[in-house]
Coordinates of C-alpha atoms in Angstrom, one line a residue:
M235 CA -0.2 -0.1 0.0
N236 CA 1.6 3.0 -1.0
R237 CA 1.2 5.6 2.2
A238 CA 2.0 8.8 -0.1
V239 CA -0.9 8.1 -2.3
I240 CA -3.3 7.5 0.5
V241 CA -2.1 10.5 2.2
S242 CA -2.2 12.8 -1.0
V243 CA -5.9 11.2 -2.3
V244 CA -7.4 11.6 1.2
G245 CA -5.8 14.9 1.7
V246 CA -7.5 15.9 5.1
F247 CA -7.2 19.7 5.5
A248 CA -4.3 19.5 2.7
G249 CA -2.9 22.8 1.4
L250 CA -0.1 22.7 -1.0
G251 CA 3.2 25.2 -1.1
L252 CA 3.1 28.8 -2.6
G253 CA 4.8 29.6 -5.8
L254 CA 5.7 33.0 -6.9
G255 CA 5.7 33.6 -10.7
P256 CA 8.5 36.1 -11.6
V257 CA 8.8 39.7 -11.3
L258 CA 9.4 41.4 -15.0
A259 CA 11.8 44.6 -15.0
Q260 CA 9.8 47.3 -15.8
D261 CA 11.1 49.4 -19.2
A262 CA 12.2 52.7 -17.7
A263 CA 11.1 54.7 -20.9
K264 CA 7.6 53.6 -20.3
P265 CA 5.4 55.4 -17.9
P266 CA 4.8 53.2 -14.6
A267 CA 2.3 50.7 -14.8
A268 CA -0.7 51.6 -12.7
P269 CA -1.1 49.3 -9.8
R270 CA -2.5 45.9 -10.6
E271 CA -6.1 45.5 -9.1
A272 CA -5.8 42.4 -6.8
D273 CA -7.9 39.3 -8.1
P274 CA -11.3 38.5 -6.6
V275 CA -9.9 35.2 -5.5
E276 CA -6.7 36.6 -4.7
R277 CA -8.5 38.9 -2.3
L278 CA -10.2 35.8 -0.9
V279 CA -7.5 34.1 -0.2
A280 CA -5.9 36.9 1.8
A281 CA -9.2 37.4 4.1
M282 CA -8.7 33.5 4.9
R283 CA -5.4 33.8 5.8
A284 CA -6.3 37.1 8.3
A285 CA -9.4 35.0 9.6
E286 CA -6.8 31.8 10.1
E287 CA -4.0 34.1 11.8
A288 CA -6.7 35.6 14.2
A289 CA -7.8 32.3 15.5
T290 CA -6.4 31.1 18.7
S291 CA -8.2 27.5 18.5
L292 CA -10.1 25.6 15.6
R293 CA -11.9 22.2 15.3
V294 CA -12.5 21.0 12.0
V295 CA -14.4 18.0 10.9
L296 CA -14.5 16.4 7.4
K297 CA -15.5 13.6 5.3
T298 CA -13.6 12.7 2.0
Q299 CA -14.4 10.6 -0.8
G300 CA -12.0 9.8 -3.8
Q301 CA -10.4 7.3 -6.1
L302 CA -7.0 6.3 -6.7
P303 CA -6.0 5.9 -10.6
S304 CA -6.9 2.0 -10.4
G305 CA -10.8 3.0 -9.6
L306 CA -10.3 1.6 -6.2
A307 CA -12.5 4.0 -4.1
V308 CA -11.0 6.0 -0.6
T309 CA -13.0 7.4 1.9
T310 CA -12.0 9.3 5.3
E311 CA -13.3 11.1 8.1
G312 CA -11.3 13.2 10.4
T313 CA -11.0 15.8 13.0
L314 CA -8.0 18.3 13.3
R315 CA -7.6 20.5 16.4
V316 CA -5.3 23.5 16.5
L317 CA -4.3 25.2 19.7
R318 CA -2.1 28.3 19.1
G319 CA 0.7 29.5 21.5
T320 CA 0.1 32.5 23.5
Q321 CA 3.4 34.0 22.0
P322 CA 3.4 34.6 18.3
Q323 CA 6.6 32.9 17.7
D324 CA 5.4 29.6 19.6
P325 CA 4.2 26.8 17.2
P326 CA 0.5 25.4 17.1
M327 CA -0.2 22.6 18.9
L328 CA -2.4 19.8 17.0
H329 CA -4.2 17.2 17.3
S330 CA -5.9 14.9 14.4
V331 CA -7.8 11.6 14.1
V332 CA -8.7 10.0 10.6
S333 CA -10.3 6.9 9.8
Y334 CA -10.0 5.6 6.1
G335 CA -11.4 2.7 4.0
F336 CA -11.1 1.5 0.6
G337 CA -13.3 0.0 -1.8
D338 CA -11.9 -3.5 -1.0
G339 CA -12.7 -3.5 2.5
L340 CA -9.2 -2.5 3.9
R341 CA -9.8 -0.1 7.1
G342 CA -7.4 1.9 9.2
L343 CA -7.2 4.7 11.4
V344 CA -4.3 7.1 12.2
E345 CA -4.2 9.5 15.2
S346 CA -1.7 11.7 16.1
S347 CA -0.5 14.9 18.5
Q348 CA 2.1 17.4 18.0
T349 CA 3.0 19.4 21.3
Q350 CA 6.7 21.2 22.4
N351 CA 7.3 17.2 23.6
G352 CA 7.4 15.8 20.3
I353 CA 4.8 13.9 18.2
E354 CA 2.9 11.1 19.4
I355 CA 1.5 8.5 16.7
Y356 CA -1.3 5.9 17.2
E357 CA -1.8 3.7 14.0
D358 CA -4.1 0.9 13.3
N359 CA -2.8 -0.3 9.6
P360 CA -4.3 -3.3 8.0
A361 CA -0.3 -4.1 6.9
F362 CA 1.3 -3.4 10.3
G363 CA -1.5 -3.7 12.9
E364 CA -1.8 -1.5 16.1
V365 CA 1.7 0.8 17.2
L366 CA 1.9 3.6 19.4
V367 CA 5.2 5.7 18.4
H368 CA 6.9 8.5 20.0
L369 CA 9.1 11.0 18.2
P370 CA 11.1 13.3 20.6
A371 CA 11.5 17.1 19.9
E372 CA 14.6 16.8 18.6
V373 CA 14.2 14.4 15.8
V374 CA 11.0 16.5 15.0
T375 CA 13.1 19.6 14.9
D376 CA 15.4 17.7 12.3
L377 CA 12.5 16.9 10.4
Q378 CA 11.2 20.3 10.1
W379 CA 14.6 21.3 8.9
A380 CA 14.7 17.9 6.4
G381 CA 11.1 19.3 4.9
K382 CA 12.9 22.3 4.3
V383 CA 15.8 21.4 2.4
L384 CA 13.9 18.8 0.4
D385 CA 11.0 20.5 0.0
R386 CA 8.7 17.7 1.5
A387 CA 5.8 17.6 3.9
D388 CA 4.7 13.9 3.8
L389 CA 6.7 12.6 7.1
P390 CA 5.7 13.7 10.8
G391 CA 7.2 16.9 11.7
M392 CA 7.4 18.6 8.4
A393 CA 5.6 21.7 7.8
D394 CA 1.9 21.0 8.8
R395 CA 0.1 22.7 6.3
R396 CA -3.0 21.8 8.0
A397 CA -1.8 23.7 11.2
E398 CA -0.8 26.9 9.1
A399 CA -4.2 27.0 6.8
P400 CA -6.9 25.2 8.6
L401 CA -9.5 27.1 7.1
G402 CA -8.4 26.1 3.8
S403 CA -6.3 29.2 2.5
R404 CA -3.9 26.8 0.9
M405 CA -5.8 25.1 -0.6
V406 CA -7.6 27.5 -2.4
D407 CA -4.2 29.2 -3.3
D408 CA -3.0 26.3 -5.0
L409 CA -6.0 25.5 -6.7
R410 CA -6.4 29.2 -8.3
R411 CA -2.9 28.4 -9.7
Q412 CA -3.8 25.1 -11.1
F413 CA -7.3 25.9 -12.4
A414 CA -8.8 29.3 -14.0
L415 CA -11.3 30.3 -11.3
V416 CA -14.1 32.2 -11.6
I417 CA -16.9 33.5 -9.0
G418 CA -20.0 31.9 -9.7
P419 CA -23.4 33.8 -9.4
E420 CA -24.6 31.7 -6.6
G421 CA -24.0 33.2 -3.0
K422 CA -25.4 30.3 -0.9
R423 CA -24.7 26.8 -0.2
G424 CA -27.9 25.5 1.6
A425 CA -28.1 28.0 4.6
D426 CA -24.8 29.1 4.3
A427 CA -24.0 32.1 2.6
G428 CA -20.5 32.4 0.6
V429 CA -19.0 32.3 -2.8
W430 CA -18.7 29.4 -5.1
L431 CA -15.7 29.3 -7.5
R432 CA -15.1 27.0 -10.4
G433 CA -12.8 26.6 -13.2
D434 CA -11.0 24.2 -15.9
R435 CA -7.3 23.3 -15.2
R436 CA -4.7 25.2 -16.7
A437 CA -1.5 23.4 -15.5
K438 CA 0.0 21.1 -18.3
V439 CA -0.5 17.5 -17.8
A440 CA 3.6 17.2 -17.4
D441 CA 3.3 19.3 -14.2
L442 CA 1.0 17.1 -12.2
D443 CA 1.3 14.2 -10.3
P444 CA 1.2 10.9 -12.2
E445 CA 0.1 8.9 -9.2
L446 CA -3.3 11.0 -8.9
P447 CA -6.4 11.0 -10.8
L448 CA -6.2 13.7 -13.3
A449 CA -9.1 16.3 -12.6
D450 CA -9.9 18.6 -15.4
R451 CA -12.2 20.7 -13.6
V452 CA -13.0 22.1 -10.0
E453 CA -15.9 23.5 -7.6
L454 CA -15.4 24.8 -4.1
F455 CA -17.4 26.8 -1.7
V456 CA -16.0 29.3 0.7
R457 CA -18.4 30.6 3.5
S458 CA -18.4 34.3 4.4
K459 CA -18.7 34.6 8.0
D460 CA -16.0 33.0 8.9
H461 CA -13.7 32.1 5.4
A462 CA -13.8 28.9 5.7
L463 CA -13.3 26.5 2.6
L464 CA -16.3 24.0 3.3
E465 CA -16.5 21.8 0.2
V466 CA -14.0 20.7 -2.6
V467 CA -15.2 18.6 -5.5
H468 CA -12.7 17.5 -8.4
K469 CA -14.2 16.5 -11.8
Q470 CA -13.1 14.2 -14.5
G471 CA -15.7 15.2 -17.3
D472 CA -18.9 14.3 -15.6
K473 CA -17.3 11.7 -12.8
V474 CA -16.3 13.2 -9.3
V475 CA -12.6 11.8 -8.7
E476 CA -12.5 13.7 -5.0
H477 CA -15.1 15.2 -2.7
I478 CA -14.0 16.7 0.4
V479 CA -16.8 18.3 2.6
V480 CA -16.4 20.1 6.1
T481 CA -19.1 18.9 8.2
E482 CA -18.5 21.0 11.3
L483 CA -16.0 24.0 12.1
V484 CA -15.7 25.7 15.6
V485 CA -13.4 28.8 15.6
G486 CA -12.2 29.8 19.2
E487 CA -13.3 26.5 21.1
P488 CA -11.7 26.3 24.3
L489 CA -9.1 24.0 24.2
E490 CA -6.1 23.0 26.4
P491 CA -3.0 20.6 25.9
K492 CA -4.6 17.8 27.8
D493 CA -7.4 18.1 25.3
L494 CA -4.7 16.8 22.5
R495 CA -3.6 13.7 24.1
V496 CA -3.5 10.6 22.0
D497 CA -5.7 8.0 23.0
G498 CA -3.1 4.4 23.0
R499 CA -5.7 1.9 23.0
G500 CA -3.7 0.1 25.3
Q501 CA -0.6 0.3 23.3
R502 CA 3.1 0.6 24.6
V503 CA 4.5 3.6 23.7
R504 CA 7.6 3.0 21.4
E505 CA 10.5 5.4 20.7
V506 CA 10.5 6.2 17.2
Q507 CA 14.2 4.4 16.9
Q508 CA 12.5 1.4 17.9
Y509 CA 9.9 0.9 14.9
L510 CA 11.8 0.4 11.8
P511 CA 9.0 0.8 9.5
L512 CA 9.0 5.0 10.4
W513 CA 12.7 5.4 11.6
E514 CA 14.2 3.9 8.5
Q515 CA 12.2 6.2 6.4
I516 CA 13.3 9.2 8.7
E517 CA 17.1 8.1 8.6
E518 CA 16.9 7.9 4.9
V519 CA 15.3 11.5 4.6
L520 CA 17.9 13.0 6.9
T521 CA 20.8 11.7 5.1
K522 CA 19.2 13.0 1.9
A523 CA 18.7 16.3 3.3
E524 CA 22.1 16.4 4.5
S525 CA 23.6 15.4 0.9
K526 CA 21.5 18.2 -0.6
A527 CA 22.3 21.0 1.9
D528 CA 25.0 23.6 0.9
A529 CA 28.7 22.1 2.0
G530 CA 29.9 25.5 2.3
A531 CA 27.2 26.7 4.6
G532 CA 29.2 24.8 7.6
K533 CA 27.1 23.7 10.4
E534 CA 23.9 24.8 8.9
G535 CA 24.5 21.6 6.5
L536 CA 24.0 19.4 9.3
R537 CA 21.0 18.2 10.5
P538 CA 20.1 20.3 13.8
S539 CA 20.9 17.6 16.4
K540 CA 24.4 17.5 15.1
R541 CA 25.1 21.1 15.3
K542 CA 27.5 21.1 18.2

């Protein structure tokens, strides 16, 4: 089972990295151009980001339905809790639990928590069974560094874009780069007032992930009162290849660190070094990051835990 494909397809609270286009030099012989009017979708993303930055805590519940390239159906149901620190520089604390199922009957569950003490993960996996693993804070710091060096976010500890954009701003920003989004005339989704956006794909096929179904059109809805992305539909012709629906969203819910604890379901906690399926991946990624890091950067080319 390809874990990366599962994560990409179910994409709970996913948001992809930002990319900026080239800035063109202005011809000095021409009068300065008038300031560019912000695109309506760009303004929407900015409002979503502002709402995310203002929120001290969030709880998001959502469901997804999707298909692997083979046609096998995948469904998920997940809850994410985010608790921000009292200081702006404090990293947010996270708790998530996601159950998933495949059309062939396989089922699994992942629950994780990230605090100042590191990351704890409970997993009931159809391939490996139940396990409860702890990643100490220094390993998490190493993985954060490796994620930046390698521009990856597929292992625990790497930049968690769910925490950075729990209302969905990263996803909307990425979709507007992949699809020619326009705001539709409808201003409602059931009882919710908001904005519908729709658009056809503009990215080249060569730029897309070959392991994922290719959607040629997308539809999404952002609610006005809290600037939250509530629904995303990826379509391939008339067929829906991925459908994400937020079923509950609460901003400012009282949360404490104790509310983010993982239920180990009776499993003994293993340090990650004792759990080879994950530790071997971590070691491989850290080695790759050290190899890629600029050798001329001195100790900056080493993983943080090796800088003495």
